[in-house]
Each structure stands twice: as structure tokens, then as C-alpha cells.
Amino acid sequence: MSTASHATNDATARRGKAPAGERVADWADGRLGIYSLAKANMRKIFPDHWSFMLGEVALYSFMIIILTGVYLTLFFHPSMQDVTYSGPYVPLQGIRMSEAYASTMNISFEVRGGLLIRQIHHWAAIVFIAAMLVHMMRVFFTGAFRKPREINWLFGFLLLVLGMFTGFTGYSLPDDLLSGTGVRFMEGAILSMPIVGTYLSMFLFGGEFPGHDFVARFYTIHILLLPGIMAGLLVAHLILVFYHKHTQFPGAGRTEKNVVGMPLLPVYMAKAGGFFFLVFGVIAAMAALASINPIWEYGPYRPDQVSTGAQPDWYMGFSEGLIRAMPGWEINFLGHTLQLGVFLPLMIFPLVLAAIAVYPFIESWVTGDTREHHILDRPRNHPVRTGVGTAWIAWYMVLLLGGGNDIVATHFHLSINAVTWFVRIGFFVLPLLTFIATKRICLGLQRRDKDKVLHGRETGVIKRLPHGEFIEVHEPLSQEKLYTLTQHEQPKPIEVGPEVDENGVQRKIGTMTKVRAKLSQGFYGEGSQIPKPTAEEHVEITSGHGHH
Amino acid sequence: MSSQPGSHEDMSEEKFPERAHKHEGTVAVAESPFADPGLPPHEPRRQDIDERAAKRSERTVALLFTVSMLATIGFIASYVIFPIDKIVYIFPFGHVSALNFALGLTLGLALFCIGAGAVHWARTLMSDEEMPSERHPIEAEPEVKAQVLADFKQGAKESQLGRRKLIRNTMFGALAMVPLSGLVLLRDLGPLPENKLRHTAWRNGLQLINMNTNQPLRPEDIQVGSLTFAQPQGFSEGDPNYQSELAKAALMLVRLHPQDIKDKRELDWSHDGIVAFSKICTHVGCPISLYEQQTHHVLCPCHQSTFDLSDGGRVIFGPAGHALPQLQIGVNAQGNLEALGDFTEPVGPSFWERG
């Protein structure tokens, strides 16, 4: 206590001379403790790699969405009140529409810059979800989700799912013909739910579809409920990134015990802060050059009208693919109807997403690894994980393709039935093929790494020896390169152990133990990794005269 | 990482025999060609050693920031100068709003140049020397953990929650029940479904009104090969429930040659080859709007469910689960088409109570 008060006196004594910035900081420190905070964080080290900016793109597009979204709320009327259009857009004059649609027209045609902000908002949403997905793939393929980051992986996953639904509720707000069709689809999907379907639909729409309520309700969900939850998750996500410190790619001098990079102040602050402006600038330019969601072309929503080629925003496309590819199975029994053709896709939709979300937990159970990991994996060194990830992408992509089966059919002059059947079969077969192909490519790359380590880099220089033989000169790798290519560990698969113990008595081995051992064999067995070169092999080859 | 001896005693080793093996041969590790050589020395950039290059970078950054300022002035000028309804032709974007184009590009440029300036500054002038910083395990030290567990036990004991079972159980009960109030409050979000989805506005004797002309449809209005849309007589766009009623009652009519109609009931319910089907797809409720006159197939543009209008609205392809409901029609005394009742089954997507 006495030392503390002594320090305060010192500070008071110097107050007259201290620069203004320092005096403000002193004031804040006395109330917020900012000096201790800054001590730990101001020169915090961040490793650098291009792929680390993918998450930043997501973060910044979220901020852009919030900024532009606040602006849009100033002009948008979330009301389904029936009005007759009398604005400047001639083709719609005299047409009846909801106030929501009319106010979106107002934003687009009468508020100066309104169209720009609307388009920035929509483009940023599209970029946001794409960036989250790609960021998630980076985290997946490099194994960055491993301990201690599993919870942050889940936070990120929740952000992706909530982002999709925030997007959906957002583009439904203008109550135009395209988005209304999407809402109608959602109503049909809700109706397909056994027992509760009709009740949920009535409660959501305040009666029969479309009713007079859903725009106002979606508005609350879109601007308050979901973004509020997302903002909380986002802050938690970032706090954990700070707390865990960033992962880094393997390389000379980089260990599990350190983090190598450049300090927050000034480098990272300038780069990351600057990057916000780069992302915002590019999205603003997109909004200037490329039209998005031109609702005046679609017209106001009417339940008896539809346009051809109706497509949701891209991130909802895979659920659209599920619903389009599903055969129209419908079961009638005991006076009830179960529309599997809609209900099954509705159930598979979360499963597709959950499949990628639970993977880190499956992997950690199979490997039994309880250590912290901060050095990223090179994807090739984990052929099974990389295979699972690409298989999931193939799964997602085939559904995305299915979601646009009409577009694919018309653009490539294919039969829509053929496209749909391709998706139906591809849903089961493509992930498997992708897994096998990816795993083989990974193993091939591992072999190449091994070859490079042992025999050096191919220089492309051909040398003719005195006796006429031609050889290619191989250049030995640098120490850094050798380390990078060999630093990874190659775990041995878990063994179940003998069926009988040393006394010849049958051992009880649980099914789960067996499954785990089998999976472990699949992950790290002989077929799943190429043994990396040992130091002995390297010494043997490099010490001799052979260069082959 | 794996070649640093003794760097991870705190980790469970036994499952990773390869690494354990490396630890045995410490001597080999020390001489290993694969050992971590440590951080490579910092290579100075041009700007670090050549002040002229650094000056050039400085000027580039300042130029970018200046362009940003000019772009913002351009933004404000565009806002004032361009009328909102001015459309200009700009290759290759076509006819675009001049205001949107100018505002977006100037704003984009103003933002982008700030970003580009900051990044260029960081990359060329700020120190690019990589430095290591230590990590510490997330897990608490055993003493800390022991202290926390002891504190928790002490706190739990002082609360007497474990000992006073009555308090514990009633508290859980109260906490479990109180959210029910919130759930009950949601009841008035909407009415109960009751029979709402089973009926449409169609009744016996209601004339079919052409959606395009708003006039009663006569049989001669409907030509072979075209799709005609109709709504019930008495519908008005101003009705408060117009949209919800139309979402069920929307009707499409085609004229077929009576001999082409394969389904007997369909023939019975038709008038002179004119058949009326619900326009609302039985899949998820999109309005069907594409008609193929050669085959009498209609296609829902949303999910490509295809129905055969010459065969009772049967599903030919796609995800729909059952045939399109047909409306029985006839002609009234004035010679106009009229409905002879409501649909006999619910229209639109299936639901649990449909049966």
C-alpha cells in the first residue's frame, strides 16, 4: 500500500510536466488499469501468414455490415401495411405493395447514396459468410482447432450458422418477389415438421402465410437478436484468439513454446487496421460496380407469382440443393402425413453443418492427444484430416450445384433431370472419391518431401560425366528447409492389445475401444502416412558419393 | 519443436513412441541434420539501408493518403452534383446510376488508399524484424488448481446447498418452472391452425376471375396450349387478407383435348376440356408457372417439381410428394366459368394433419 501511494505522489509531482497524452492515459489508468493491460498487449507478437487474413476479412465485413445496417434502419419501415407505390420508378407506379418494399424502393431511388449503402450491406454479407467459411477451412486443414482452441472453433462455427440465418432474415425484409418466395419455402419446410409444423407456422407468421407480421418479426431477429448474439460470440472469439496467442506455421525458430512474428504496435496495428480499409474499399467498389438484389426488377411479393431461376443467396444454396435433390417421398398413415421430401432435407441441413463442427472432437478422441498445439500442421502431413475436409467441401459443393440445378441446366444445355440425378448420386459418392483422391495426393506429397530431404532439390541442371553418363544435379536443402520438412511428428496408431492377458484369460475390450483403435489405425496406420526420413538415412545418403 | 530435448516433459509421451525414441538418442539429436537451426538472422530491406528508398516509400504512403483525401472531396462533390435519377452509360457496366457509381468509387478509393497507405508503411518502413515471444500453458499450475478446488469446496460447504436437500430441490423446481411464463406469453404470436389450411376461398357458384383482365373467364377465353390464371370472384387487392387467401386460392387453367385426359376424375371435373388445378406447388408452396404445351406438363420454377396436367396433376419428376389438387368447374347461366365447390383436399405443401 505504502509503495503504491508513494508512486501516486511521484506521479502527482510530475503531472505539470507530463505531456497531455500521458496525463489522459494516467487518468484512464487510475480508473481502468490500462497500463497493466497495455503492458501485456501493446507489443503482443502476431505471426504473419497470408491465410491469417481470411478471418480478418470476416471480422471487417461484419463491422461494415453493422455500420451500413444502422444507416439502413434510419430509412427502412419494417411494416407489411398495404400501400400503393407513387415513387419515381415508373414501372411500379400504381402497384400495391407492402410498406417494407416501398421503403426499400425509397432507399434505392430517393435517398442519395441509399442504394450504395444497401448494396454495400448486401455485398458485405455475401463476403462475410464466404470469408467465415474459407477461414474455417484454413483452421481445419492446418489443425488449428486442436487443444486449446476447440471452444473457439465452436464459437466460430456458431458465428457461421448465425450469419447464414441473419443473412436469410435480412434479404427477406424488402418483401420482394424473390425473397418472398424464399420465405414461402421456409414456411413449407416448417409445415413439413411432424406434429408441431402447422403450429410453428401459425405462430411465426401470426396466422396463415404470408400474413401481416413476418417482416416486423424478421426485422427484430435480423437487427437485434441475431447480431446481438453474434457480437457477443465475436468478442469472445477475439478474446480467445488473444488469450491463446495465434498459431504459427512450422519453421526454423518456431516452437510450441513461442510465437514468432511482429508486434501489435506498430506493425500489426498498421497492417490489420489498414486491412479494414482495404476490405471496406473493395466492397464499396463492388457496390458501385455490381448490382446486388435489384428488388425493383423482381417487384413486390405476391404468393401467386414467381420468377424463373429463383435462387437464394449463395450461402443458403446448399440447403436449396438438399431440397431439390430429394425425391418426393411422402408417407400417409393413420390420418397423418409425413412429407419426407421436405422434412428429411430439413434434418440433413443441420447435420451437414454439424459434421464439420464435431470433427475436432472426433480427432482428439481418436488420437488421445491431450497436449496443447500451437504449431500448425501442413495439410499433407495429416492425410485423413485433409481428406475429411475436402470430402466435406465436395459434399457442400455438390449440394450448392444442386441448389442451382436449373441455372446449371440452362447455362450448360443439360437436362435438369440429369443434373438432379448427378446430385443425388454425387451426394453419396463424391465425398468418398474426394477423400480417397486427397489422401493419395497427401501421401504423394509426403513422399516428395521425403525425397527432397534425402536427395535435395532438383536443380534442372544436367551434368555430363566424363564417361558419358548424364545426371541431374540435386542441391541439398538448407538447414531451415530440412527442419521444416521433418519437424512434424508421426503418431503411431493405438493398439487394442492382445485378446488374452498374460494368464491366457480373455480380456474384456469394449466396442468403443475397438472402434477407436480401428479409427486410429485409419488415421495413422501404414496406409495413412509415409515414414519421414530419419537422421540416419540422411547421414547415410549425404555422406556417401552417390547423388541419385 | 520435437528436436529440442526435454521441451515437453509435461505432455503425455507414451502414445507417441517416435518422439520417445528421439529422446533416447540425445547425442544423435544434437548432431541431427534436421535440428532446429533457430530463427534465421534478420535480412534488412532496401529501405533499412538506403535512406533514398525509405524516402520514396514515405512519399508513396503520403501520396496514397492524399489520394484518399481527394477521393473524399470527390465523394462530397458527387453527392451534390449528380441528381439521383441520372442514368449514364459506362462501358462495360451498361446503364448505371451516375450517383451510385460516383459515390461508390470515390468512397471505395478513399477507403482503399488509407488501407494501402497503412499497409505499405508497415511493410516498407516499420521494423520487419521478427521476434519471438514466450507462450505459457493455458492450464493452471497444480497449486492454483488445488487452491481453487479448496475454495470451491469451502464456498459450497458454507452455502449448505448439498446438506439442505429441500432448498436445493425447490430451487431447481422454481428455476425450471419460471421460464414457462415466457413460453406461455408466446401463445398469442398467432392463432391455432385448426382447419385454416384445409379450406380455400373457393365455393360452389363462385365465378373464375381472370388474373390479367379482372373479368369473369368464359370457356372461349381459354385457348389450347396456354396457361391461364384465375382467382375467385369477390377477391379484391385491398382486402386485408388478400395475400393469405390468394396464397391458397390461386388457380391455373388449361384447355386440353378431352381425349388427351387420361384420368377419369379429371375428365369428370373438367368443362369441355378445360381443367383447373391449384397453382400452388404441393412441395413447398411456390406458384407453378411454366407450362409445356406438347406434353401438358407444368414445372415449378423453384424446385423443378413437374406435374402432368393431363393425368390428374400427377408428379412426374422432382421433390413434390403428391399430385396437384384439382378444382371442379362448370359454366353458369351467363356462360362464365364457375367453381362447383372448394378443393376437396388441402392445397399447397403437405403438413402433419393433412392425412
Short mmCIF file of C-alpha atoms in Angstrom, two decimals, chain A residues 43 45 82 96 109-113 115-116 119-120 147-149 181 184-185 188-189 191-195 198-199 202-203 206-212 217 243-248 251-263 266-267 270-271 274-275 277-278 280-282 284-285 287-289 301-310 320 323-324 326-328 330 332-333 335-339 341-342 367-372 374-375 405-406 416-417 420-421 424 453 479-480 482-483 486-492 516 532-536 538-539, chain B residues 1-4 7-8 10-13 15-19 21-22 28 31-41 75 79-80 82-85 93 96-97 99-105 107-116 118-119 121-123 126-139 186-194 196-197 199 211 229 231 236-248 250 279-280 282-290 299 301-304 317-322 348-355:
data_model
loop_
_atom_site.label_atom_id
_atom_site.label_comp_id
_atom_site.label_asym_id
_atom_site.label_seq_id
_atom_site.Cartn_x
_atom_site.Cartn_y
_atom_site.Cartn_z
CA ARG A 43 3.78 -5.28 -28.06
CA ILE A 45 3.51 -10.72 -31.10
CA ASP A 82 -50.54 -2.23 -47.89
CA ARG A 96 -49.81 -2.26 -54.48
CA PHE A 109 -34.27 5.59 -55.65
CA GLU A 110 -34.84 8.64 -53.47
CA VAL A 111 -32.26 8.61 -50.67
CA ARG A 112 -28.98 9.85 -52.12
CA GLY A 113 -26.38 7.17 -51.50
CA LEU A 115 -28.62 2.41 -52.97
CA LEU A 116 -24.88 2.41 -52.38
CA GLN A 119 -25.52 -2.66 -51.89
CA ILE A 120 -22.50 -2.39 -49.58
CA LYS A 147 -6.32 -28.04 -27.97
CA PRO A 148 -6.60 -25.38 -26.59
CA ARG A 149 -8.75 -23.93 -29.40
CA THR A 181 -40.51 -17.00 -52.47
CA ARG A 184 -42.68 -19.31 -48.68
CA PHE A 185 -40.15 -22.13 -48.99
CA GLY A 188 -43.33 -25.10 -46.47
CA ALA A 189 -40.32 -26.55 -44.66
CA LEU A 191 -45.14 -27.23 -42.26
CA SER A 192 -43.35 -30.49 -43.02
CA MET A 193 -42.33 -30.92 -39.39
CA PRO A 194 -44.37 -33.64 -37.71
CA ILE A 195 -46.90 -32.61 -35.03
CA THR A 198 -48.65 -26.14 -38.52
CA TYR A 199 -48.48 -24.58 -35.06
CA MET A 202 -49.10 -20.07 -37.50
CA PHE A 203 -47.06 -18.64 -34.62
CA GLY A 206 -49.13 -14.63 -36.99
CA GLY A 207 -51.63 -16.74 -38.89
CA GLU A 208 -51.65 -18.00 -42.42
CA PHE A 209 -48.77 -17.27 -44.79
CA PRO A 210 -47.82 -14.55 -45.57
CA GLY A 211 -49.98 -12.62 -43.09
CA HIS A 212 -49.01 -9.15 -41.89
CA ARG A 217 -40.68 -10.09 -36.69
CA TYR A 243 -5.57 -15.25 -24.87
CA HIS A 244 -4.38 -18.38 -26.67
CA LYS A 245 -1.96 -16.33 -28.79
CA HIS A 246 -2.01 -17.02 -32.51
CA THR A 247 -0.90 -20.31 -34.01
CA GLN A 248 2.08 -20.30 -36.34
CA GLY A 251 9.70 -23.17 -39.44
CA ALA A 252 13.12 -22.51 -38.05
CA GLY A 253 12.96 -20.97 -34.60
CA ARG A 254 9.23 -21.58 -34.21
CA THR A 255 8.32 -23.91 -31.39
CA GLU A 256 5.30 -24.92 -29.35
CA LYS A 257 6.66 -22.69 -26.61
CA ASN A 258 6.98 -19.46 -28.51
CA VAL A 259 5.25 -17.31 -31.04
CA VAL A 260 7.36 -15.59 -33.69
CA GLY A 261 6.15 -12.54 -35.50
CA MET A 262 5.84 -8.81 -35.32
CA PRO A 263 4.45 -6.69 -32.53
CA PRO A 266 3.10 -0.72 -34.70
CA VAL A 267 3.26 -3.37 -37.41
CA ALA A 270 -0.99 -0.74 -39.20
CA LYS A 271 -1.41 -3.88 -41.25
CA GLY A 274 -5.11 -0.82 -42.89
CA PHE A 275 -6.64 -4.06 -43.99
CA PHE A 277 -9.91 -0.03 -45.03
CA LEU A 278 -8.80 -2.26 -47.90
CA PHE A 280 -14.18 -1.72 -46.95
CA GLY A 281 -12.78 -0.03 -50.05
CA VAL A 282 -13.09 -3.15 -52.18
CA ALA A 284 -17.62 -0.17 -51.64
CA ALA A 285 -16.23 -0.50 -55.17
CA ALA A 287 -21.33 -1.89 -54.57
CA ALA A 288 -20.56 0.83 -57.11
CA LEU A 289 -19.89 -1.53 -59.99
CA TYR A 301 -44.15 -10.21 -53.31
CA ARG A 302 -47.34 -11.94 -54.39
CA PRO A 303 -47.96 -15.54 -53.40
CA ASP A 304 -49.28 -16.38 -56.89
CA GLN A 305 -46.25 -15.13 -58.78
CA VAL A 306 -42.68 -16.27 -59.14
CA SER A 307 -39.74 -15.62 -61.37
CA THR A 308 -37.75 -18.37 -63.04
CA GLY A 309 -34.25 -19.07 -61.84
CA ALA A 310 -35.20 -18.11 -58.29
CA GLU A 320 -31.61 -25.49 -51.59
CA ILE A 323 -34.41 -29.86 -51.08
CA ARG A 324 -34.10 -30.04 -54.87
CA MET A 326 -34.52 -35.15 -52.52
CA PRO A 327 -37.06 -37.48 -54.10
CA GLY A 328 -40.67 -36.61 -53.28
CA GLU A 330 -44.49 -38.74 -48.71
CA ASN A 332 -49.63 -41.17 -45.20
CA PHE A 333 -50.64 -43.15 -42.16
CA GLY A 335 -54.73 -39.74 -40.91
CA HIS A 336 -51.33 -38.06 -40.82
CA THR A 337 -48.88 -37.02 -43.48
CA LEU A 338 -45.13 -37.08 -43.21
CA GLN A 339 -43.58 -35.23 -46.11
CA GLY A 341 -39.30 -34.99 -49.31
CA VAL A 342 -39.05 -31.79 -47.32
CA THR A 367 -5.65 -39.69 -31.22
CA GLY A 368 -5.98 -39.47 -27.44
CA ASP A 369 -3.76 -36.42 -27.69
CA THR A 370 -4.17 -34.11 -24.69
CA ARG A 371 -1.29 -31.71 -25.36
CA GLU A 372 -1.55 -28.13 -26.49
CA HIS A 374 0.34 -24.10 -31.43
CA ILE A 375 2.40 -25.16 -34.44
CA ASN A 405 -29.67 -27.17 -60.96
CA ASP A 406 -31.91 -25.03 -63.18
CA ILE A 416 -32.36 -30.81 -65.50
CA ASN A 417 -33.22 -34.40 -64.65
CA THR A 420 -30.60 -33.66 -60.37
CA TRP A 421 -29.63 -37.31 -60.67
CA ARG A 424 -28.47 -37.42 -55.92
CA VAL A 453 15.03 -34.11 -47.71
CA GLN A 479 19.02 -26.44 -42.57
CA GLU A 480 15.82 -24.37 -42.21
CA LEU A 482 15.23 -29.62 -43.65
CA TYR A 483 13.83 -28.73 -40.27
CA THR A 486 10.86 -33.05 -40.87
CA GLN A 487 9.65 -31.32 -37.72
CA HIS A 488 6.20 -32.92 -37.69
CA GLU A 489 5.50 -35.90 -35.52
CA GLN A 490 4.08 -39.09 -36.85
CA PRO A 491 1.95 -40.70 -34.17
CA LYS A 492 1.67 -44.47 -34.00
CA ARG A 516 -11.16 -46.15 -31.55
CA LYS A 532 9.51 -39.45 -42.61
CA PRO A 533 13.23 -39.67 -43.25
CA THR A 534 15.39 -40.32 -40.23
CA ALA A 535 18.62 -38.54 -39.46
CA GLU A 536 20.48 -41.82 -40.01
CA HIS A 538 20.05 -38.64 -44.30
CA VAL A 539 23.57 -39.09 -42.95
CA MET B 1 9.91 -28.43 -31.83
CA SER B 2 10.43 -32.18 -31.49
CA SER B 3 14.18 -31.98 -31.59
CA GLN B 4 14.51 -29.76 -28.55
CA SER B 7 10.96 -29.38 -24.05
CA HIS B 8 7.74 -31.15 -23.22
CA ASP B 10 4.58 -32.11 -19.16
CA MET B 11 2.97 -33.89 -22.06
CA SER B 12 1.86 -37.49 -22.16
CA GLU B 13 4.58 -39.16 -24.13
CA LYS B 15 1.31 -42.57 -27.07
CA PHE B 16 3.92 -41.00 -29.28
CA PRO B 17 6.68 -43.58 -29.43
CA GLU B 18 8.51 -41.92 -32.25
CA ARG B 19 9.18 -38.87 -30.20
CA HIS B 21 12.63 -42.74 -29.43
CA LYS B 22 14.26 -39.45 -30.33
CA ALA B 28 22.13 -38.17 -32.24
CA GLU B 31 24.09 -33.76 -34.39
CA SER B 32 20.86 -34.31 -36.28
CA PRO B 33 20.81 -32.71 -39.71
CA PHE B 34 17.13 -31.98 -39.02
CA ALA B 35 17.72 -29.97 -35.83
CA ASP B 36 16.03 -26.59 -35.48
CA PRO B 37 18.63 -24.05 -36.58
CA GLY B 38 16.80 -21.31 -34.69
CA LEU B 39 15.47 -18.06 -36.07
CA PRO B 40 17.30 -17.01 -39.21
CA PRO B 41 19.10 -13.65 -38.96
CA PHE B 75 -17.48 11.87 -52.83
CA TYR B 79 -23.28 13.84 -53.72
CA VAL B 80 -24.01 17.47 -54.51
CA PHE B 82 -25.29 14.27 -59.55
CA PRO B 83 -29.08 14.16 -59.45
CA ILE B 84 -30.29 10.87 -58.03
CA ASP B 85 -32.17 9.86 -61.17
CA PHE B 93 -21.21 -1.85 -66.86
CA VAL B 96 -25.91 2.71 -64.30
CA SER B 97 -26.94 5.32 -61.78
CA LEU B 99 -24.71 8.93 -58.37
CA ASN B 100 -24.28 5.37 -57.17
CA PHE B 101 -21.32 4.87 -59.49
CA ALA B 102 -19.55 8.06 -58.42
CA LEU B 103 -20.27 7.72 -54.70
CA GLY B 104 -19.22 4.07 -54.60
CA LEU B 105 -15.98 4.55 -56.49
CA LEU B 107 -15.76 6.07 -51.25
CA GLY B 108 -14.03 2.87 -52.28
CA LEU B 109 -10.94 4.78 -53.39
CA ALA B 110 -10.87 6.90 -50.24
CA LEU B 111 -11.02 3.80 -48.05
CA PHE B 112 -8.72 1.67 -50.16
CA CYS B 113 -5.98 4.31 -50.25
CA ILE B 114 -5.97 4.62 -46.47
CA GLY B 115 -5.57 0.86 -46.26
CA ALA B 116 -2.94 0.68 -48.97
CA ALA B 118 -1.02 1.93 -43.93
CA VAL B 119 0.00 -1.46 -45.24
CA TRP B 121 4.02 1.98 -44.45
CA ALA B 122 4.06 -1.15 -42.30
CA ARG B 123 5.76 -3.26 -44.94
CA MET B 126 8.20 -0.10 -39.84
CA SER B 127 10.62 -2.65 -38.44
CA ASP B 128 10.09 -6.04 -40.03
CA GLU B 129 12.31 -7.89 -37.60
CA GLU B 130 10.51 -10.98 -36.40
CA MET B 131 10.83 -11.59 -32.71
CA PRO B 132 9.82 -14.48 -30.53
CA SER B 133 7.61 -14.20 -27.50
CA GLU B 134 7.07 -16.96 -24.99
CA ARG B 135 3.90 -18.95 -24.65
CA HIS B 136 2.65 -20.26 -21.39
CA PRO B 137 0.43 -23.28 -20.95
CA ILE B 138 -3.25 -22.43 -20.56
CA GLU B 139 -3.73 -24.98 -17.81
CA LEU B 186 -45.63 -16.56 -26.83
CA ARG B 187 -49.05 -18.15 -27.27
CA ASP B 188 -50.58 -15.04 -28.86
CA LEU B 189 -47.97 -14.91 -31.61
CA GLY B 190 -50.59 -16.47 -33.82
CA PRO B 191 -53.87 -18.37 -33.97
CA LEU B 192 -54.13 -22.16 -33.79
CA PRO B 193 -54.05 -23.95 -37.15
CA GLU B 194 -57.50 -25.53 -36.75
CA LYS B 196 -57.31 -22.99 -41.82
CA LEU B 197 -55.04 -24.93 -44.14
CA HIS B 199 -60.06 -24.67 -46.95
CA MET B 211 -55.98 -12.54 -63.15
CA PHE B 229 -54.55 -17.86 -64.09
CA GLN B 231 -58.86 -16.10 -58.67
CA SER B 236 -60.01 -7.52 -54.12
CA GLU B 237 -56.40 -6.48 -53.75
CA GLY B 238 -57.41 -4.16 -50.95
CA ASP B 239 -58.76 -6.92 -48.73
CA PRO B 240 -56.71 -7.22 -45.57
CA ASN B 241 -56.28 -10.97 -46.06
CA TYR B 242 -55.91 -10.84 -49.83
CA GLN B 243 -52.35 -12.20 -49.89
CA SER B 244 -53.04 -15.05 -47.47
CA GLU B 245 -56.23 -16.06 -49.31
CA LEU B 246 -54.56 -15.82 -52.70
CA ALA B 247 -51.72 -17.97 -51.37
CA LYS B 248 -54.26 -20.81 -51.21
CA ALA B 250 -54.53 -19.21 -56.86
CA LYS B 279 -51.36 -23.11 -58.82
CA ILE B 280 -49.62 -23.71 -55.51
CA THR B 282 -47.53 -29.32 -53.29
CA HIS B 283 -43.81 -29.32 -52.48
CA VAL B 284 -43.20 -26.10 -50.53
CA GLY B 285 -45.81 -23.79 -51.99
CA CYS B 286 -44.21 -21.91 -54.87
CA PRO B 287 -46.64 -20.82 -57.57
CA ILE B 288 -46.27 -23.04 -60.62
CA SER B 289 -45.82 -21.02 -63.76
CA LEU B 290 -44.12 -22.96 -66.53
CA LEU B 299 -42.99 -27.15 -63.89
CA PRO B 301 -39.57 -22.92 -61.23
CA CYS B 302 -38.45 -23.08 -57.59
CA HIS B 303 -37.52 -26.74 -57.21
CA GLN B 304 -38.46 -28.20 -60.59
CA PHE B 317 -40.32 -35.53 -61.53
CA GLY B 318 -38.84 -33.57 -58.68
CA PRO B 319 -39.32 -33.34 -54.96
CA ALA B 320 -43.11 -32.84 -54.72
CA GLY B 321 -44.85 -35.58 -52.78
CA HIS B 322 -48.35 -35.65 -54.22
CA GLY B 348 -50.07 -26.36 -51.13
CA PRO B 349 -47.36 -28.09 -49.11
CA SER B 350 -48.13 -31.15 -47.00
CA PHE B 351 -48.47 -30.90 -43.26
CA TRP B 352 -48.80 -33.37 -40.44
CA GLU B 353 -52.59 -33.15 -40.04
CA ARG B 354 -53.22 -33.33 -43.78
CA GLY B 355 -53.88 -37.04 -43.80
#
